[in-house]
C-alpha cells in the first residue's frame, strides 16, 4: 500500500486491463475515474456491450468516461477536471495527445507487454512468440508522445517456453503486470523511482496482426511453422487449405527431417497429419474445420480422409 494516497485515473478497455484495475481496487488504491472505449456491438444480437474495464468500474461505483477521442477540447477539459495525480493506461485503445499526457500531476504511465525497447507497438506478445524469443515480460513506462518510447520505470521478466502460446503468455503477464504496476505506483508516491531512457537503436516494432498473415507458408522451416501455430493463438489462429477448405491448426509438433517437397502430406493417421516443410516436418494433432469446434486428428480424419491423402501438396492446392 502506498505511503501517500495518489488520486488515480485508470484508462483501459479489455480483460487484460481489467485485471490491472481489479488489482488496484483490491489493494485500496484510490481510483477516482475510469476511461474506456465506447460500448461496442457484440454477440449474435449485436447489442452494445460495455468493456471489461467498464464492468469492473461500475461494480465498484467508480465514475466511467467513454469519449470517442481525447483530442478535442471538451474531452481534455473533463480529463483535467479530475485533478488526478496519475493516469494509468493499459490497453486503452485511444491515442493520448500531449495535453492529456500532461494533465495529471505525475503524467501518465503505461503497462506494456514486452521488454522495451524490444517490441514496441500493437502486438508485442505475439511477435515475441513468433520470432522465438525465450523471455518477455512487462515494462512500466512513463508515457510520451511517441509509440512506446517513454522512459522505463520498472521491468519484470518471464520465460517463454517452447510450449507457450500467445494466449498462455498473455495469462502470465496478467499475473506479473498488476504486481509490477502497484510497485511502480508506490515508488512514484514515495518519489523513489529512477526513470531509465530507452536505447532507440535496439528498438523493434510489433506490428498489428492480420488474419492474412496467419496462413501457413509451408516453405518456411518446421520450427517457424510451429511458432506460427503457437503465436497466432488465440487469434487469428494459423490456418491452411485442405481439399479446398480453410482449416485452422491448433496443435502441432516438429518431427524428424523430411526429403519430401515443402507442403507435401507425408502421412495421415490417428497420431497426426505430417506435412513436409522446407526444413523438417510438422505433425498436426488438433484442427478446426470451418463451422466446427477444434477436434483431434482422429475425429478430423473420420469422414475427411480424402482431404489429407499422402502425396497431396498443400502449396499446389492453395494456389
mmCIF file with all atom_site columns, C-alpha atoms in Angstrom, residues 90-238:
data_model
loop_
_atom_site.group_PDB
_atom_site.id
_atom_site.type_symbol
_atom_site.label_atom_id
_atom_site.label_alt_id
_atom_site.label_comp_id
_atom_site.label_asym_id
_atom_site.label_entity_id
_atom_site.label_seq_id
_atom_site.pdbx_PDB_ins_code
_atom_site.Cartn_x
_atom_site.Cartn_y
_atom_site.Cartn_z
_atom_site.occupancy
_atom_site.B_iso_or_equiv
_atom_site.pdbx_formal_charge
_atom_site.auth_seq_id
_atom_site.auth_comp_id
_atom_site.auth_asym_id
_atom_site.auth_atom_id
_atom_site.pdbx_PDB_model_num
ATOM 1   C CA . UNK A 1 90  ? -3.364 -0.298  -20.008 1.00 0.00 ? 90  UNK A CA 1
ATOM 2   C CA . UNK A 1 91  ? -4.544 -1.348  -23.483 1.00 0.00 ? 91  UNK A CA 1
ATOM 3   C CA . UNK A 1 92  ? -6.833 1.677   -23.716 1.00 0.00 ? 92  UNK A CA 1
ATOM 4   C CA . UNK A 1 93  ? -7.017 1.891   -27.489 1.00 0.00 ? 93  UNK A CA 1
ATOM 5   C CA . UNK A 1 94  ? -7.134 5.677   -27.870 1.00 0.00 ? 94  UNK A CA 1
ATOM 6   C CA . UNK A 1 95  ? -4.194 7.940   -28.648 1.00 0.00 ? 95  UNK A CA 1
ATOM 7   C CA . UNK A 1 96  ? -3.309 10.417  -25.930 1.00 0.00 ? 96  UNK A CA 1
ATOM 8   C CA . UNK A 1 97  ? -2.276 13.885  -27.129 1.00 0.00 ? 97  UNK A CA 1
ATOM 9   C CA . UNK A 1 98  ? 0.390  15.814  -25.243 1.00 0.00 ? 98  UNK A CA 1
ATOM 10  C CA . UNK A 1 99  ? -2.257 17.797  -23.361 1.00 0.00 ? 99  UNK A CA 1
ATOM 11  C CA . UNK A 1 100 ? -3.704 14.550  -21.976 1.00 0.00 ? 100 UNK A CA 1
ATOM 12  C CA . UNK A 1 101 ? -0.259 13.240  -21.038 1.00 0.00 ? 101 UNK A CA 1
ATOM 13  C CA . UNK A 1 102 ? 0.417  16.462  -19.139 1.00 0.00 ? 102 UNK A CA 1
ATOM 14  C CA . UNK A 1 103 ? -2.944 16.656  -17.329 1.00 0.00 ? 103 UNK A CA 1
ATOM 15  C CA . UNK A 1 104 ? -2.155 14.534  -14.216 1.00 0.00 ? 104 UNK A CA 1
ATOM 16  C CA . UNK A 1 105 ? 0.460  15.800  -11.769 1.00 0.00 ? 105 UNK A CA 1
ATOM 17  C CA . UNK A 1 106 ? 2.758  12.817  -12.382 1.00 0.00 ? 106 UNK A CA 1
ATOM 18  C CA . UNK A 1 107 ? 1.728  12.356  -16.005 1.00 0.00 ? 107 UNK A CA 1
ATOM 19  C CA . UNK A 1 108 ? 0.644  9.031   -17.498 1.00 0.00 ? 108 UNK A CA 1
ATOM 20  C CA . UNK A 1 109 ? 2.227  5.610   -17.117 1.00 0.00 ? 109 UNK A CA 1
ATOM 21  C CA . UNK A 1 110 ? 1.632  2.563   -19.291 1.00 0.00 ? 110 UNK A CA 1
ATOM 22  C CA . UNK A 1 111 ? 1.889  -1.208  -18.805 1.00 0.00 ? 111 UNK A CA 1
ATOM 23  C CA . UNK A 1 112 ? 3.421  -2.630  -21.994 1.00 0.00 ? 112 UNK A CA 1
ATOM 24  C CA . UNK A 1 113 ? 3.689  -6.365  -22.699 1.00 0.00 ? 113 UNK A CA 1
ATOM 25  C CA . UNK A 1 114 ? 7.330  -6.580  -23.734 1.00 0.00 ? 114 UNK A CA 1
ATOM 26  C CA . UNK A 1 115 ? 10.868 -5.871  -22.584 1.00 0.00 ? 115 UNK A CA 1
ATOM 27  C CA . UNK A 1 116 ? 11.243 -2.435  -24.100 1.00 0.00 ? 116 UNK A CA 1
ATOM 28  C CA . UNK A 1 117 ? 12.700 -1.169  -26.342 1.00 0.00 ? 117 UNK A CA 1
ATOM 29  C CA . UNK A 1 118 ? 12.031 -4.553  -27.963 1.00 0.00 ? 118 UNK A CA 1
ATOM 30  C CA . UNK A 1 119 ? 8.581  -4.943  -29.492 1.00 0.00 ? 119 UNK A CA 1
ATOM 31  C CA . UNK A 1 120 ? 7.121  -1.504  -29.310 1.00 0.00 ? 120 UNK A CA 1
ATOM 32  C CA . UNK A 1 121 ? 3.671  -1.388  -30.843 1.00 0.00 ? 121 UNK A CA 1
ATOM 33  C CA . UNK A 1 122 ? 0.382  -3.253  -31.047 1.00 0.00 ? 122 UNK A CA 1
ATOM 34  C CA . UNK A 1 123 ? 1.213  -6.987  -30.831 1.00 0.00 ? 123 UNK A CA 1
ATOM 35  C CA . UNK A 1 124 ? 4.292  -7.458  -28.618 1.00 0.00 ? 124 UNK A CA 1
ATOM 36  C CA . UNK A 1 125 ? 3.246  -10.776 -27.086 1.00 0.00 ? 125 UNK A CA 1
ATOM 37  C CA . UNK A 1 126 ? 2.551  -12.431 -30.416 1.00 0.00 ? 126 UNK A CA 1
ATOM 38  C CA . UNK A 1 127 ? 5.734  -11.142 -32.046 1.00 0.00 ? 127 UNK A CA 1
ATOM 39  C CA . UNK A 1 128 ? 7.787  -12.489 -29.154 1.00 0.00 ? 128 UNK A CA 1
ATOM 40  C CA . UNK A 1 129 ? 6.405  -15.992 -29.667 1.00 0.00 ? 129 UNK A CA 1
ATOM 41  C CA . UNK A 1 130 ? 6.571  -15.830 -33.469 1.00 0.00 ? 130 UNK A CA 1
ATOM 42  C CA . UNK A 1 131 ? 10.250 -14.933 -33.519 1.00 0.00 ? 131 UNK A CA 1
ATOM 43  C CA . UNK A 1 132 ? 11.311 -17.492 -30.936 1.00 0.00 ? 132 UNK A CA 1
ATOM 44  C CA . UNK A 1 133 ? 12.161 -15.192 -28.026 1.00 0.00 ? 133 UNK A CA 1
ATOM 45  C CA . UNK A 1 134 ? 12.991 -17.103 -24.849 1.00 0.00 ? 134 UNK A CA 1
ATOM 46  C CA . UNK A 1 135 ? 11.815 -14.367 -22.487 1.00 0.00 ? 135 UNK A CA 1
ATOM 47  C CA . UNK A 1 136 ? 9.413  -11.457 -22.366 1.00 0.00 ? 136 UNK A CA 1
ATOM 48  C CA . UNK A 1 137 ? 7.715  -9.503  -19.600 1.00 0.00 ? 137 UNK A CA 1
ATOM 49  C CA . UNK A 1 138 ? 6.141  -6.175  -18.824 1.00 0.00 ? 138 UNK A CA 1
ATOM 50  C CA . UNK A 1 139 ? 7.654  -2.719  -18.884 1.00 0.00 ? 139 UNK A CA 1
ATOM 51  C CA . UNK A 1 140 ? 6.026  0.075   -16.898 1.00 0.00 ? 140 UNK A CA 1
ATOM 52  C CA . UNK A 1 141 ? 6.949  3.275   -18.673 1.00 0.00 ? 141 UNK A CA 1
ATOM 53  C CA . UNK A 1 142 ? 6.326  6.984   -18.406 1.00 0.00 ? 142 UNK A CA 1
ATOM 54  C CA . UNK A 1 143 ? 4.286  7.812   -21.482 1.00 0.00 ? 143 UNK A CA 1
ATOM 55  C CA . UNK A 1 144 ? 5.419  10.392  -24.001 1.00 0.00 ? 144 UNK A CA 1
ATOM 56  C CA . UNK A 1 145 ? 4.063  11.375  -27.402 1.00 0.00 ? 145 UNK A CA 1
ATOM 57  C CA . UNK A 1 146 ? 5.983  8.596   -29.213 1.00 0.00 ? 146 UNK A CA 1
ATOM 58  C CA . UNK A 1 147 ? 4.953  4.987   -29.773 1.00 0.00 ? 147 UNK A CA 1
ATOM 59  C CA . UNK A 1 148 ? 6.093  3.196   -26.606 1.00 0.00 ? 148 UNK A CA 1
ATOM 60  C CA . UNK A 1 149 ? 9.211  5.371   -26.455 1.00 0.00 ? 149 UNK A CA 1
ATOM 61  C CA . UNK A 1 150 ? 8.892  6.736   -22.908 1.00 0.00 ? 150 UNK A CA 1
ATOM 62  C CA . UNK A 1 151 ? 11.336 6.279   -20.057 1.00 0.00 ? 151 UNK A CA 1
ATOM 63  C CA . UNK A 1 152 ? 11.217 2.861   -18.377 1.00 0.00 ? 152 UNK A CA 1
ATOM 64  C CA . UNK A 1 153 ? 10.177 2.865   -14.729 1.00 0.00 ? 153 UNK A CA 1
ATOM 65  C CA . UNK A 1 154 ? 10.134 -0.849  -13.913 1.00 0.00 ? 154 UNK A CA 1
ATOM 66  C CA . UNK A 1 155 ? 10.703 -4.131  -15.785 1.00 0.00 ? 155 UNK A CA 1
ATOM 67  C CA . UNK A 1 156 ? 9.514  -7.611  -14.786 1.00 0.00 ? 156 UNK A CA 1
ATOM 68  C CA . UNK A 1 157 ? 10.544 -10.642 -16.864 1.00 0.00 ? 157 UNK A CA 1
ATOM 69  C CA . UNK A 1 158 ? 9.082  -14.075 -17.538 1.00 0.00 ? 158 UNK A CA 1
ATOM 70  C CA . UNK A 1 159 ? 10.220 -17.057 -19.605 1.00 0.00 ? 159 UNK A CA 1
ATOM 71  C CA . UNK A 1 160 ? 8.735  -18.158 -22.919 1.00 0.00 ? 160 UNK A CA 1
ATOM 72  C CA . UNK A 1 161 ? 8.837  -21.951 -23.194 1.00 0.00 ? 161 UNK A CA 1
ATOM 73  C CA . UNK A 1 162 ? 8.549  -23.977 -26.386 1.00 0.00 ? 162 UNK A CA 1
ATOM 74  C CA . UNK A 1 163 ? 5.015  -24.909 -25.300 1.00 0.00 ? 163 UNK A CA 1
ATOM 75  C CA . UNK A 1 164 ? 3.753  -21.363 -24.743 1.00 0.00 ? 164 UNK A CA 1
ATOM 76  C CA . UNK A 1 165 ? 1.144  -19.801 -26.992 1.00 0.00 ? 165 UNK A CA 1
ATOM 77  C CA . UNK A 1 166 ? 0.435  -16.099 -27.154 1.00 0.00 ? 166 UNK A CA 1
ATOM 78  C CA . UNK A 1 167 ? -2.587 -16.869 -25.008 1.00 0.00 ? 167 UNK A CA 1
ATOM 79  C CA . UNK A 1 168 ? -0.543 -18.523 -22.264 1.00 0.00 ? 168 UNK A CA 1
ATOM 80  C CA . UNK A 1 169 ? 1.971  -15.653 -22.261 1.00 0.00 ? 169 UNK A CA 1
ATOM 81  C CA . UNK A 1 170 ? -0.944 -13.237 -22.020 1.00 0.00 ? 170 UNK A CA 1
ATOM 82  C CA . UNK A 1 171 ? -2.058 -15.090 -18.879 1.00 0.00 ? 171 UNK A CA 1
ATOM 83  C CA . UNK A 1 172 ? 1.448  -14.940 -17.397 1.00 0.00 ? 172 UNK A CA 1
ATOM 84  C CA . UNK A 1 173 ? 1.608  -11.186 -17.966 1.00 0.00 ? 173 UNK A CA 1
ATOM 85  C CA . UNK A 1 174 ? -1.826 -10.758 -16.383 1.00 0.00 ? 174 UNK A CA 1
ATOM 86  C CA . UNK A 1 175 ? -0.219 -12.051 -13.187 1.00 0.00 ? 175 UNK A CA 1
ATOM 87  C CA . UNK A 1 176 ? 3.082  -10.165 -13.182 1.00 0.00 ? 176 UNK A CA 1
ATOM 88  C CA . UNK A 1 177 ? 1.769  -6.935  -14.748 1.00 0.00 ? 177 UNK A CA 1
ATOM 89  C CA . UNK A 1 178 ? -0.556 -5.839  -11.911 1.00 0.00 ? 178 UNK A CA 1
ATOM 90  C CA . UNK A 1 179 ? 2.116  -6.561  -9.290  1.00 0.00 ? 179 UNK A CA 1
ATOM 91  C CA . UNK A 1 180 ? 4.672  -4.537  -11.230 1.00 0.00 ? 180 UNK A CA 1
ATOM 92  C CA . UNK A 1 181 ? 2.147  -1.728  -11.603 1.00 0.00 ? 181 UNK A CA 1
ATOM 93  C CA . UNK A 1 182 ? 1.479  -1.485  -7.875  1.00 0.00 ? 182 UNK A CA 1
ATOM 94  C CA . UNK A 1 183 ? 5.193  -1.460  -7.135  1.00 0.00 ? 183 UNK A CA 1
ATOM 95  C CA . UNK A 1 184 ? 5.642  1.388   -9.628  1.00 0.00 ? 184 UNK A CA 1
ATOM 96  C CA . UNK A 1 185 ? 2.767  3.441   -8.207  1.00 0.00 ? 185 UNK A CA 1
ATOM 97  C CA . UNK A 1 186 ? 4.249  3.073   -4.727  1.00 0.00 ? 186 UNK A CA 1
ATOM 98  C CA . UNK A 1 187 ? 7.627  4.307   -5.934  1.00 0.00 ? 187 UNK A CA 1
ATOM 99  C CA . UNK A 1 188 ? 6.029  7.286   -7.672  1.00 0.00 ? 188 UNK A CA 1
ATOM 100 C CA . UNK A 1 189 ? 4.132  8.154   -4.488  1.00 0.00 ? 189 UNK A CA 1
ATOM 101 C CA . UNK A 1 190 ? 7.342  7.914   -2.480  1.00 0.00 ? 190 UNK A CA 1
ATOM 102 C CA . UNK A 1 191 ? 9.347  9.848   -5.096  1.00 0.00 ? 191 UNK A CA 1
ATOM 103 C CA . UNK A 1 192 ? 11.829 6.964   -5.111  1.00 0.00 ? 192 UNK A CA 1
ATOM 104 C CA . UNK A 1 193 ? 11.659 5.942   -8.751  1.00 0.00 ? 193 UNK A CA 1
ATOM 105 C CA . UNK A 1 194 ? 14.532 6.306   -11.230 1.00 0.00 ? 194 UNK A CA 1
ATOM 106 C CA . UNK A 1 195 ? 13.438 6.528   -14.897 1.00 0.00 ? 195 UNK A CA 1
ATOM 107 C CA . UNK A 1 196 ? 15.705 4.869   -17.471 1.00 0.00 ? 196 UNK A CA 1
ATOM 108 C CA . UNK A 1 197 ? 15.794 6.075   -21.063 1.00 0.00 ? 197 UNK A CA 1
ATOM 109 C CA . UNK A 1 198 ? 15.273 3.531   -23.819 1.00 0.00 ? 198 UNK A CA 1
ATOM 110 C CA . UNK A 1 199 ? 18.013 2.797   -26.328 1.00 0.00 ? 199 UNK A CA 1
ATOM 111 C CA . UNK A 1 200 ? 16.279 3.613   -29.599 1.00 0.00 ? 200 UNK A CA 1
ATOM 112 C CA . UNK A 1 201 ? 18.922 1.735   -31.587 1.00 0.00 ? 201 UNK A CA 1
ATOM 113 C CA . UNK A 1 202 ? 17.701 -1.521  -30.008 1.00 0.00 ? 202 UNK A CA 1
ATOM 114 C CA . UNK A 1 203 ? 14.035 -0.879  -30.791 1.00 0.00 ? 203 UNK A CA 1
ATOM 115 C CA . UNK A 1 204 ? 11.937 -3.362  -32.746 1.00 0.00 ? 204 UNK A CA 1
ATOM 116 C CA . UNK A 1 205 ? 8.285  -2.971  -33.728 1.00 0.00 ? 205 UNK A CA 1
ATOM 117 C CA . UNK A 1 206 ? 5.397  -5.332  -33.129 1.00 0.00 ? 206 UNK A CA 1
ATOM 118 C CA . UNK A 1 207 ? 3.064  -4.559  -35.997 1.00 0.00 ? 207 UNK A CA 1
ATOM 119 C CA . UNK A 1 208 ? -0.657 -5.239  -35.639 1.00 0.00 ? 208 UNK A CA 1
ATOM 120 C CA . UNK A 1 209 ? -1.763 -8.774  -36.505 1.00 0.00 ? 209 UNK A CA 1
ATOM 121 C CA . UNK A 1 210 ? -3.821 -9.562  -39.595 1.00 0.00 ? 210 UNK A CA 1
ATOM 122 C CA . UNK A 1 211 ? -5.818 -12.671 -40.497 1.00 0.00 ? 211 UNK A CA 1
ATOM 123 C CA . UNK A 1 212 ? -3.907 -12.985 -43.753 1.00 0.00 ? 212 UNK A CA 1
ATOM 124 C CA . UNK A 1 213 ? -0.509 -13.448 -42.115 1.00 0.00 ? 213 UNK A CA 1
ATOM 125 C CA . UNK A 1 214 ? -1.768 -16.489 -40.200 1.00 0.00 ? 214 UNK A CA 1
ATOM 126 C CA . UNK A 1 215 ? -1.899 -18.516 -43.463 1.00 0.00 ? 215 UNK A CA 1
ATOM 127 C CA . UNK A 1 216 ? 0.851  -21.102 -43.100 1.00 0.00 ? 216 UNK A CA 1
ATOM 128 C CA . UNK A 1 217 ? 3.697  -20.834 -45.579 1.00 0.00 ? 217 UNK A CA 1
ATOM 129 C CA . UNK A 1 218 ? 4.991  -24.386 -45.893 1.00 0.00 ? 218 UNK A CA 1
ATOM 130 C CA . UNK A 1 219 ? 8.231  -23.129 -47.476 1.00 0.00 ? 219 UNK A CA 1
ATOM 131 C CA . UNK A 1 220 ? 9.291  -21.952 -44.013 1.00 0.00 ? 220 UNK A CA 1
ATOM 132 C CA . UNK A 1 221 ? 11.151 -24.310 -41.678 1.00 0.00 ? 221 UNK A CA 1
ATOM 133 C CA . UNK A 1 222 ? 9.248  -26.655 -39.387 1.00 0.00 ? 222 UNK A CA 1
ATOM 134 C CA . UNK A 1 223 ? 10.400 -24.601 -36.394 1.00 0.00 ? 223 UNK A CA 1
ATOM 135 C CA . UNK A 1 224 ? 8.984  -21.395 -37.913 1.00 0.00 ? 224 UNK A CA 1
ATOM 136 C CA . UNK A 1 225 ? 5.684  -23.060 -38.819 1.00 0.00 ? 225 UNK A CA 1
ATOM 137 C CA . UNK A 1 226 ? 5.314  -24.449 -35.297 1.00 0.00 ? 226 UNK A CA 1
ATOM 138 C CA . UNK A 1 227 ? 5.921  -20.966 -33.861 1.00 0.00 ? 227 UNK A CA 1
ATOM 139 C CA . UNK A 1 228 ? 3.165  -19.593 -36.093 1.00 0.00 ? 228 UNK A CA 1
ATOM 140 C CA . UNK A 1 229 ? 0.764  -22.183 -34.744 1.00 0.00 ? 229 UNK A CA 1
ATOM 141 C CA . UNK A 1 230 ? 1.549  -21.142 -31.157 1.00 0.00 ? 230 UNK A CA 1
ATOM 142 C CA . UNK A 1 231 ? 1.975  -17.439 -31.887 1.00 0.00 ? 231 UNK A CA 1
ATOM 143 C CA . UNK A 1 232 ? -1.382 -16.908 -33.569 1.00 0.00 ? 232 UNK A CA 1
ATOM 144 C CA . UNK A 1 233 ? -3.374 -18.334 -30.677 1.00 0.00 ? 233 UNK A CA 1
ATOM 145 C CA . UNK A 1 234 ? -5.939 -17.331 -29.585 1.00 0.00 ? 234 UNK A CA 1
ATOM 146 C CA . UNK A 1 235 ? -6.282 -15.007 -32.621 1.00 0.00 ? 235 UNK A CA 1
ATOM 147 C CA . UNK A 1 236 ? -6.270 -15.144 -35.610 1.00 0.00 ? 236 UNK A CA 1
ATOM 148 C CA . UNK A 1 237 ? -5.190 -18.851 -35.418 1.00 0.00 ? 237 UNK A CA 1
ATOM 149 C CA . UNK A 1 238 ? -2.851 -20.342 -38.018 1.00 0.00 ? 238 UNK A CA 1
#
